[in-house]
């Protein structure tokens, strides 16, 4: 440490021993000590593993859209999902099993939609960092009585950075102080222009309380997802993303994952960042045990050796040995650098300066 402090001092930077330095500063020093070259190679190994292979078009079949619900605090994201699930899911929900996961599958006229709630979820920051692959459509919830607020703007940036479609749900229209036109006007500043304002963004005025507009919102989601033709190959090793994970006293590490490609089966070996294991059991969003999870399905999985990070990518492997090797590579090699790379690519600064 003393050497580094001295080195920085000589290059004109005064730093104390417990001070954080920028990535660039660290890189400069690392290059000098020839640490970087070796590091880069290792990072490449991981990138190779996480790389998206081109899929043969003939293997692709239609998959449900994955929709995330975003917006400013208290604008009614969870209420809206509750309203959606009540109108569509309650009939399936035998026993009303409590769910602590923010991922739900809803069926509308025989078409499935996977919803992810984002209650200030840290998971989501990482998910967006991982890129556009995680969700297809964002429902931007804006309360009609409150209008565009800081987290509304942040949510727009996240959705744009991930390159996903945005549907605006103007919520709480039952309130006397609701002002739908004001929300439309405010959002024009962020290039979300309603059709009646001359743009092409879908706006649906809704009320989670009276359920007004909920059907239209679901229709718009189905319509939008049909336009983007969502497909995945279900007959390959699964891969996807961790939505959340925790250590359960009785069950050990529990991860809620979203399968994005392939089909995950009980008994599959998987690697998730530094964690790995064999899927011992899987539960769907209604708490039912399932044996398989197809693309766009959120499931809770048991059988990991440790709790993985939210936002981490999981890969099913042919053997447990392979899964273990991947996680070991991951632990020893450049996770920080990998995150840094992804962050740089998707940084909001970058977005705003474009
Ligand atoms: P966070 O997850 O904390 O960001 O909040 P949220 O966006 O999920 O909001 P939530 O659904 O928890 O709702 C916040 C408050 O707004 C609650 O008191 C709801 O009852 C109320 N609310 C939500 N939707 C409506 C609506 O359509 N009309 C009215 N009048 N109130 C609503
Ligand atoms: Mg909420």
Coordinates of C-alpha atoms and ligand atoms in Angstrom, one line a residue:
X1 CA 0.0 0.0 0.0
X2 CA 2.8 2.4 0.9
X3 CA 4.3 1.8 -2.5
X4 CA 1.1 2.6 -4.2
X5 CA 0.5 5.8 -2.2
X6 CA 4.0 6.9 -3.0
X7 CA 3.5 6.1 -6.7
X8 CA 0.3 8.1 -6.8
X9 CA 1.9 10.9 -4.9
X10 CA 4.7 11.1 -7.4
X11 CA 2.2 11.3 -10.2
X12 CA 0.6 14.3 -8.4
X13 CA -2.2 12.6 -6.6
X14 CA -2.5 12.9 -2.9
X15 CA -4.3 9.8 -1.5
X16 CA -4.5 8.3 2.0
X17 CA -4.0 4.6 2.6
X18 CA -7.7 3.8 3.0
X19 CA -8.9 5.9 0.1
X20 CA -10.7 4.5 -2.9
X21 CA -9.1 5.3 -6.2
X22 CA -10.7 5.3 -9.6
X23 CA -10.6 2.3 -11.9
X24 CA -8.5 4.3 -14.4
X25 CA -5.9 5.1 -11.7
X26 CA -5.8 1.5 -10.6
X27 CA -5.5 0.4 -14.2
X28 CA -2.6 2.7 -14.7
X29 CA -0.7 1.3 -11.8
X30 CA -1.7 -2.3 -12.8
X31 CA -0.4 -1.9 -16.3
X32 CA 2.9 -0.8 -14.9
X33 CA 3.1 -3.9 -12.8
X34 CA 2.0 -6.1 -15.7
X35 CA -1.0 -7.3 -13.7
X36 CA -3.5 -6.3 -16.3
X37 CA -2.3 -8.5 -19.2
X38 CA -2.9 -11.7 -17.2
X39 CA -6.1 -10.4 -15.8
X40 CA -7.5 -9.6 -19.2
X41 CA -6.9 -13.2 -20.3
X42 CA -8.8 -14.5 -17.3
X43 CA -11.7 -12.1 -17.9
X44 CA -11.9 -13.4 -21.4
X45 CA -12.5 -16.9 -20.2
X46 CA -15.5 -15.7 -18.2
X47 CA -16.8 -13.6 -21.1
X48 CA -16.6 -16.6 -23.3
X49 CA -18.7 -18.6 -20.9
X50 CA -21.3 -15.9 -20.6
X51 CA -21.3 -15.2 -24.3
X52 CA -24.6 -15.3 -26.2
X53 CA -24.3 -17.9 -28.9
X54 CA -26.2 -17.3 -32.1
X55 CA -29.3 -19.6 -32.1
X56 CA -30.4 -21.4 -35.2
X57 CA -33.7 -19.8 -36.2
X58 CA -35.3 -23.2 -36.7
X59 CA -34.9 -24.0 -33.0
X60 CA -36.7 -20.9 -31.8
X61 CA -40.3 -21.0 -30.6
X62 CA -42.5 -18.3 -29.2
X63 CA -42.0 -17.5 -25.5
X64 CA -44.0 -15.3 -23.2
X65 CA -43.0 -11.6 -22.7
X66 CA -41.2 -10.6 -19.6
X67 CA -42.5 -7.3 -18.3
X68 CA -41.0 -5.2 -15.5
X69 CA -43.1 -2.7 -13.7
X70 CA -41.0 0.4 -12.8
X71 CA -41.6 3.8 -11.5
X72 CA -41.4 6.3 -8.7
X73 CA -42.0 5.2 -5.1
X74 CA -45.6 4.8 -4.2
X75 CA -46.9 5.4 -7.6
X76 CA -48.7 2.1 -7.4
X77 CA -46.5 -0.6 -9.1
X78 CA -47.3 -3.3 -6.6
X79 CA -51.0 -2.3 -6.4
X80 CA -51.2 -2.5 -10.2
X81 CA -49.7 -6.0 -10.2
X82 CA -52.1 -7.0 -7.5
X83 CA -55.0 -5.8 -9.6
X84 CA -53.7 -7.6 -12.6
X85 CA -53.2 -10.8 -10.7
X86 CA -56.6 -10.6 -9.0
X87 CA -58.4 -10.2 -12.3
X88 CA -56.4 -13.1 -13.8
X89 CA -54.6 -15.2 -11.3
X90 CA -56.7 -15.6 -8.2
X91 CA -58.7 -18.5 -9.8
X92 CA -55.4 -20.5 -10.1
X93 CA -54.2 -19.6 -6.7
X94 CA -55.4 -22.5 -4.7
X95 CA -54.7 -22.0 -1.0
X96 CA -53.4 -18.5 -1.7
X97 CA -49.8 -19.4 -1.1
X98 CA -47.8 -16.4 0.0
X99 CA -45.1 -15.3 -2.4
X100 CA -42.2 -13.2 -1.4
X101 CA -40.8 -13.2 -4.9
X102 CA -41.5 -10.3 -7.2
X103 CA -42.1 -12.5 -10.2
X104 CA -45.5 -13.5 -11.4
X105 CA -46.9 -15.3 -14.4
X106 CA -50.3 -14.1 -15.5
X107 CA -52.5 -15.7 -18.2
X108 CA -54.5 -13.4 -20.5
X109 CA -56.7 -15.0 -23.1
X110 CA -54.5 -18.1 -23.1
X111 CA -51.3 -16.0 -23.5
X112 CA -48.8 -16.0 -20.6
X113 CA -47.1 -12.8 -19.4
X114 CA -44.3 -12.8 -16.9
X115 CA -44.3 -9.8 -14.6
X116 CA -41.4 -8.6 -12.4
X117 CA -42.2 -6.1 -9.7
X118 CA -39.4 -3.6 -8.9
X119 CA -39.8 -2.4 -5.4
X120 CA -36.7 -0.4 -5.3
X121 CA -35.1 -3.7 -6.0
X122 CA -31.4 -3.8 -5.9
X123 CA -31.7 -6.8 -8.1
X124 CA -32.8 -4.6 -10.9
X125 CA -29.9 -2.4 -11.0
X126 CA -27.7 -5.4 -11.6
X127 CA -30.2 -6.9 -14.0
X128 CA -30.1 -3.8 -16.2
X129 CA -26.4 -3.8 -15.9
X130 CA -26.4 -7.3 -17.4
X131 CA -28.2 -5.9 -20.4
X132 CA -31.3 -6.0 -22.5
X133 CA -31.8 -9.7 -22.2
X134 CA -33.7 -9.8 -19.0
X135 CA -36.9 -8.1 -19.8
X136 CA -38.8 -7.2 -23.0
X137 CA -41.2 -4.5 -22.0
X138 CA -41.2 -1.9 -19.2
X139 CA -44.4 -0.7 -17.7
X140 CA -43.7 2.8 -16.5
X141 CA -46.1 3.6 -13.7
X142 CA -46.7 7.3 -13.1
X143 CA -49.3 8.4 -10.6
X144 CA -51.7 10.8 -12.2
X145 CA -51.8 13.0 -9.0
X146 CA -48.0 13.2 -8.6
X147 CA -46.6 13.3 -12.2
X148 CA -43.1 12.7 -13.3
X149 CA -40.7 12.3 -10.3
X150 CA -37.0 11.6 -10.0
X151 CA -37.4 7.8 -10.0
X152 CA -39.7 8.0 -13.0
X153 CA -36.9 9.6 -14.9
X154 CA -34.4 7.0 -13.6
X155 CA -36.7 4.2 -14.6
X156 CA -36.9 5.7 -18.1
X157 CA -33.1 5.8 -18.3
X158 CA -32.9 2.2 -17.2
X159 CA -35.4 1.0 -19.7
X160 CA -33.7 2.9 -22.5
X161 CA -30.3 1.6 -21.5
X162 CA -31.7 -1.9 -21.6
X163 CA -33.2 -1.1 -25.0
X164 CA -36.7 -2.3 -24.0
X165 CA -40.1 -1.1 -25.1
X166 CA -41.9 1.3 -22.7
X167 CA -45.6 1.3 -22.1
X168 CA -46.8 4.1 -19.8
X169 CA -49.5 3.3 -17.2
X170 CA -50.9 6.5 -15.8
X171 CA -52.1 5.2 -12.4
X172 CA -54.5 6.5 -9.7
X173 CA -56.9 8.1 -12.2
X174 CA -59.6 7.5 -9.7
X175 CA -58.2 10.3 -7.6
X176 CA -59.9 13.7 -7.8
X177 CA -56.5 15.4 -8.2
X178 CA -55.5 13.1 -11.1
X179 CA -54.2 15.0 -14.1
X180 CA -53.6 12.7 -17.1
X181 CA -52.7 15.4 -19.5
X182 CA -50.1 16.8 -17.2
X183 CA -48.3 13.4 -17.1
X184 CA -48.4 13.2 -20.9
X185 CA -47.0 16.7 -21.2
X186 CA -44.3 16.0 -18.7
X187 CA -43.2 12.8 -20.3
X188 CA -42.8 14.5 -23.7
X189 CA -39.6 15.9 -22.3
X190 CA -38.2 12.3 -22.1
X191 CA -39.2 11.4 -25.6
X192 CA -42.3 9.5 -24.5
X193 CA -45.0 11.1 -26.5
X194 CA -48.5 9.8 -26.4
X195 CA -50.4 9.0 -29.6
X196 CA -52.9 11.9 -29.1
X197 CA -49.9 14.2 -28.6
X198 CA -48.5 13.1 -32.0
X199 CA -46.1 10.4 -30.8
X200 CA -46.1 6.6 -30.8
X201 CA -45.7 5.7 -27.1
X202 CA -48.6 3.7 -25.7
X203 CA -50.2 5.4 -22.7
X204 CA -52.9 3.6 -20.7
X205 CA -54.7 5.5 -17.9
X206 CA -55.5 3.0 -15.1
X207 CA -56.6 2.7 -11.6
X208 CA -55.3 -0.1 -9.5
X209 CA -58.1 0.6 -7.1
X210 CA -61.1 0.6 -9.4
X211 CA -59.4 -1.7 -12.0
X212 CA -60.3 0.8 -14.7
X213 CA -58.0 0.4 -17.7
X214 CA -56.4 -2.9 -16.5
X215 CA -57.8 -4.9 -19.4
X216 CA -56.5 -2.3 -21.9
X217 CA -53.1 -2.4 -20.3
X218 CA -52.9 -6.2 -20.6
X219 CA -54.1 -6.0 -24.2
X220 CA -51.4 -3.4 -25.0
X221 CA -48.7 -5.7 -23.4
X222 CA -49.8 -8.6 -25.6
X223 CA -50.0 -6.4 -28.7
X224 CA -46.5 -5.0 -28.0
X225 CA -45.0 -8.4 -27.4
X226 CA -46.5 -9.8 -30.6
X227 CA -44.8 -7.0 -32.5
X228 CA -41.4 -7.8 -31.2
X229 CA -41.8 -11.6 -31.8
X230 CA -40.2 -13.0 -28.7
X231 CA -38.6 -16.4 -29.3
X232 CA -36.2 -18.8 -27.5
X233 CA -34.9 -22.3 -28.0
X234 CA -36.4 -24.4 -25.3
X235 CA -34.3 -27.5 -26.1
X236 CA -30.9 -26.6 -24.8
X237 CA -29.1 -26.1 -21.5
X238 CA -31.0 -23.4 -19.7
X239 CA -29.6 -20.0 -19.0
X240 CA -31.1 -17.0 -17.3
X241 CA -30.7 -14.4 -14.5
X242 CA -31.1 -14.4 -10.8
X243 CA -33.9 -12.1 -9.7
X244 CA -33.3 -12.5 -6.0
X245 CA -31.6 -15.0 -3.6
X246 CA -31.5 -15.6 0.1
X247 CA -30.4 -18.1 2.7
X248 CA -33.4 -19.9 4.0
X249 CA -32.9 -21.5 7.5
X250 CA -34.5 -24.8 6.5
X251 CA -33.9 -25.0 2.8
X252 CA -30.4 -23.5 2.5
X253 CA -29.6 -21.1 -0.4
X254 CA -32.7 -20.3 -2.4
X255 CA -32.6 -18.4 -5.7
X256 CA -35.4 -17.0 -7.7
X257 CA -34.3 -17.2 -11.3
X258 CA -35.8 -16.2 -14.6
X259 CA -35.1 -18.8 -17.3
X260 CA -34.4 -16.9 -20.5
X261 CA -33.3 -19.7 -22.8
X262 CA -33.5 -23.4 -22.8
X263 CA -35.4 -25.4 -20.2
X264 CA -34.3 -25.9 -16.6
X265 CA -34.9 -29.3 -15.1
X266 CA -34.8 -30.7 -11.6
X267 CA -31.4 -32.5 -11.5
X268 CA -29.6 -30.1 -13.8
X269 CA -26.2 -28.9 -12.8
X270 CA -25.9 -25.1 -12.8
X271 CA -23.3 -22.4 -12.2
X272 CA -24.4 -19.0 -11.0
X273 CA -21.4 -16.7 -10.6
X274 CA -19.5 -18.0 -7.7
X275 CA -22.2 -20.4 -6.7
X276 CA -23.0 -23.8 -8.2
X277 CA -24.9 -26.9 -7.6
X278 CA -27.5 -29.4 -8.8
X279 CA -31.2 -28.3 -8.9
X280 CA -32.7 -30.3 -6.1
X281 CA -36.2 -28.8 -6.3
X282 CA -38.0 -26.0 -8.2
X283 CA -41.1 -24.0 -7.3
X284 CA -43.1 -21.9 -9.6
X285 CA -44.4 -18.4 -8.8
X286 CA -47.5 -20.0 -7.1
X287 CA -45.3 -22.1 -4.8
X288 CA -46.1 -25.3 -6.7
X289 CA -43.3 -27.9 -7.2
X290 CA -42.4 -28.1 -10.9
X291 CA -39.9 -30.4 -12.7
X292 CA -39.2 -28.1 -15.7
X293 CA -39.1 -24.4 -16.4
X294 CA -39.3 -23.2 -20.0
X295 CA -38.1 -19.8 -21.3
X296 CA -39.6 -16.7 -19.6
X297 CA -40.5 -18.7 -16.5
X298 CA -39.5 -17.5 -13.1
X299 CA -38.7 -20.3 -10.6
X300 CA -37.3 -20.7 -7.2
X301 CA -34.5 -23.2 -7.1
X302 CA -32.9 -25.2 -4.3
X303 CA -29.6 -27.1 -4.3
X304 CA -26.9 -24.4 -4.6
X305 CA -23.8 -24.4 -2.4
X306 CA -24.1 -20.7 -1.6
X307 CA -26.4 -17.7 -2.1
X308 CA -25.7 -16.2 -5.5
X309 CA -25.9 -12.4 -6.2
X310 CA -29.1 -11.0 -7.7
X311 CA -28.5 -10.0 -11.3
X312 CA -26.0 -12.8 -11.8
X313 CA -26.3 -15.0 -14.9
X314 CA -26.9 -18.7 -14.4
X315 CA -25.9 -21.4 -16.8
X316 CA -27.0 -25.1 -16.8
X317 CA -24.1 -27.4 -17.6
X318 CA -23.8 -31.0 -18.8
X319 CA -22.0 -32.1 -15.7
X320 CA -21.7 -30.8 -12.1
X321 CA -18.0 -30.8 -12.6
X322 CA -18.3 -28.3 -15.3
X323 CA -20.6 -26.1 -13.2
X324 CA -18.1 -26.2 -10.4
X325 CA -15.2 -25.3 -12.7
X326 CA -17.2 -22.3 -14.0
X327 CA -17.9 -21.0 -10.5
X328 CA -14.2 -21.5 -9.5
X329 CA -13.1 -19.6 -12.6
X330 CA -15.6 -16.9 -11.6
X331 CA -14.4 -16.6 -8.0
X332 CA -10.7 -16.4 -8.9
X333 CA -11.0 -14.3 -11.9
X334 CA -11.9 -10.7 -12.5
X335 CA -15.5 -10.5 -11.5
X336 CA -15.0 -6.9 -10.6
X337 CA -13.5 -6.2 -14.0
X338 CA -16.4 -7.9 -15.7
X339 CA -18.9 -5.8 -13.8
X340 CA -16.9 -2.7 -14.5
X341 CA -17.0 -3.5 -18.3
X342 CA -20.7 -4.1 -18.2
X343 CA -21.3 -1.0 -16.2
X344 CA -19.3 1.1 -18.6
X345 CA -21.2 -0.2 -21.5
X346 CA -24.6 0.6 -20.0
X347 CA -23.7 3.6 -17.9
X348 CA -26.4 6.1 -17.7
X349 CA -23.8 8.9 -18.2
X350 CA -23.2 7.4 -21.6
X351 CA -26.8 7.4 -22.3
X352 CA -27.3 11.0 -21.4
X353 CA -24.3 12.2 -23.4
X354 CA -25.5 10.6 -26.6
Ligands
LIG1 P1 -42.9 1.1 -4.0 O1 -42.9 -0.4 -4.3 O2 -42.7 1.4 -2.6 O3 -42.1 1.9 -4.9 O4 -44.5 1.5 -4.2 P2 -45.4 1.1 -5.3 O5 -45.2 1.8 -6.5 O6 -45.4 -0.4 -5.4 O7 -46.8 1.6 -4.7 P3 -47.9 0.7 -4.0 O8 -48.6 -0.2 -4.9 O9 -47.4 0.2 -2.7 O10 -49.0 1.9 -3.7 C1 -48.7 3.0 -2.9 C2 -49.9 3.7 -2.4 O11 -50.7 4.2 -3.4 C3 -50.8 2.7 -1.6 O12 -51.3 3.4 -0.5 C4 -51.9 2.3 -2.6 O13 -53.1 2.0 -2.0 C5 -52.0 3.6 -3.4 N1 -52.5 3.4 -4.7 C6 -52.0 2.5 -5.6 N2 -52.7 2.5 -6.7 C7 -53.7 3.4 -6.6 C8 -54.8 3.8 -7.4 O14 -55.0 3.4 -8.5 N3 -55.7 4.7 -6.8 C9 -55.5 5.2 -5.6 N4 -56.4 6.1 -5.1 N5 -54.5 4.8 -4.8 C10 -53.6 3.9 -5.3
LIG2 MG1 -44.2 -1.8 -4.6

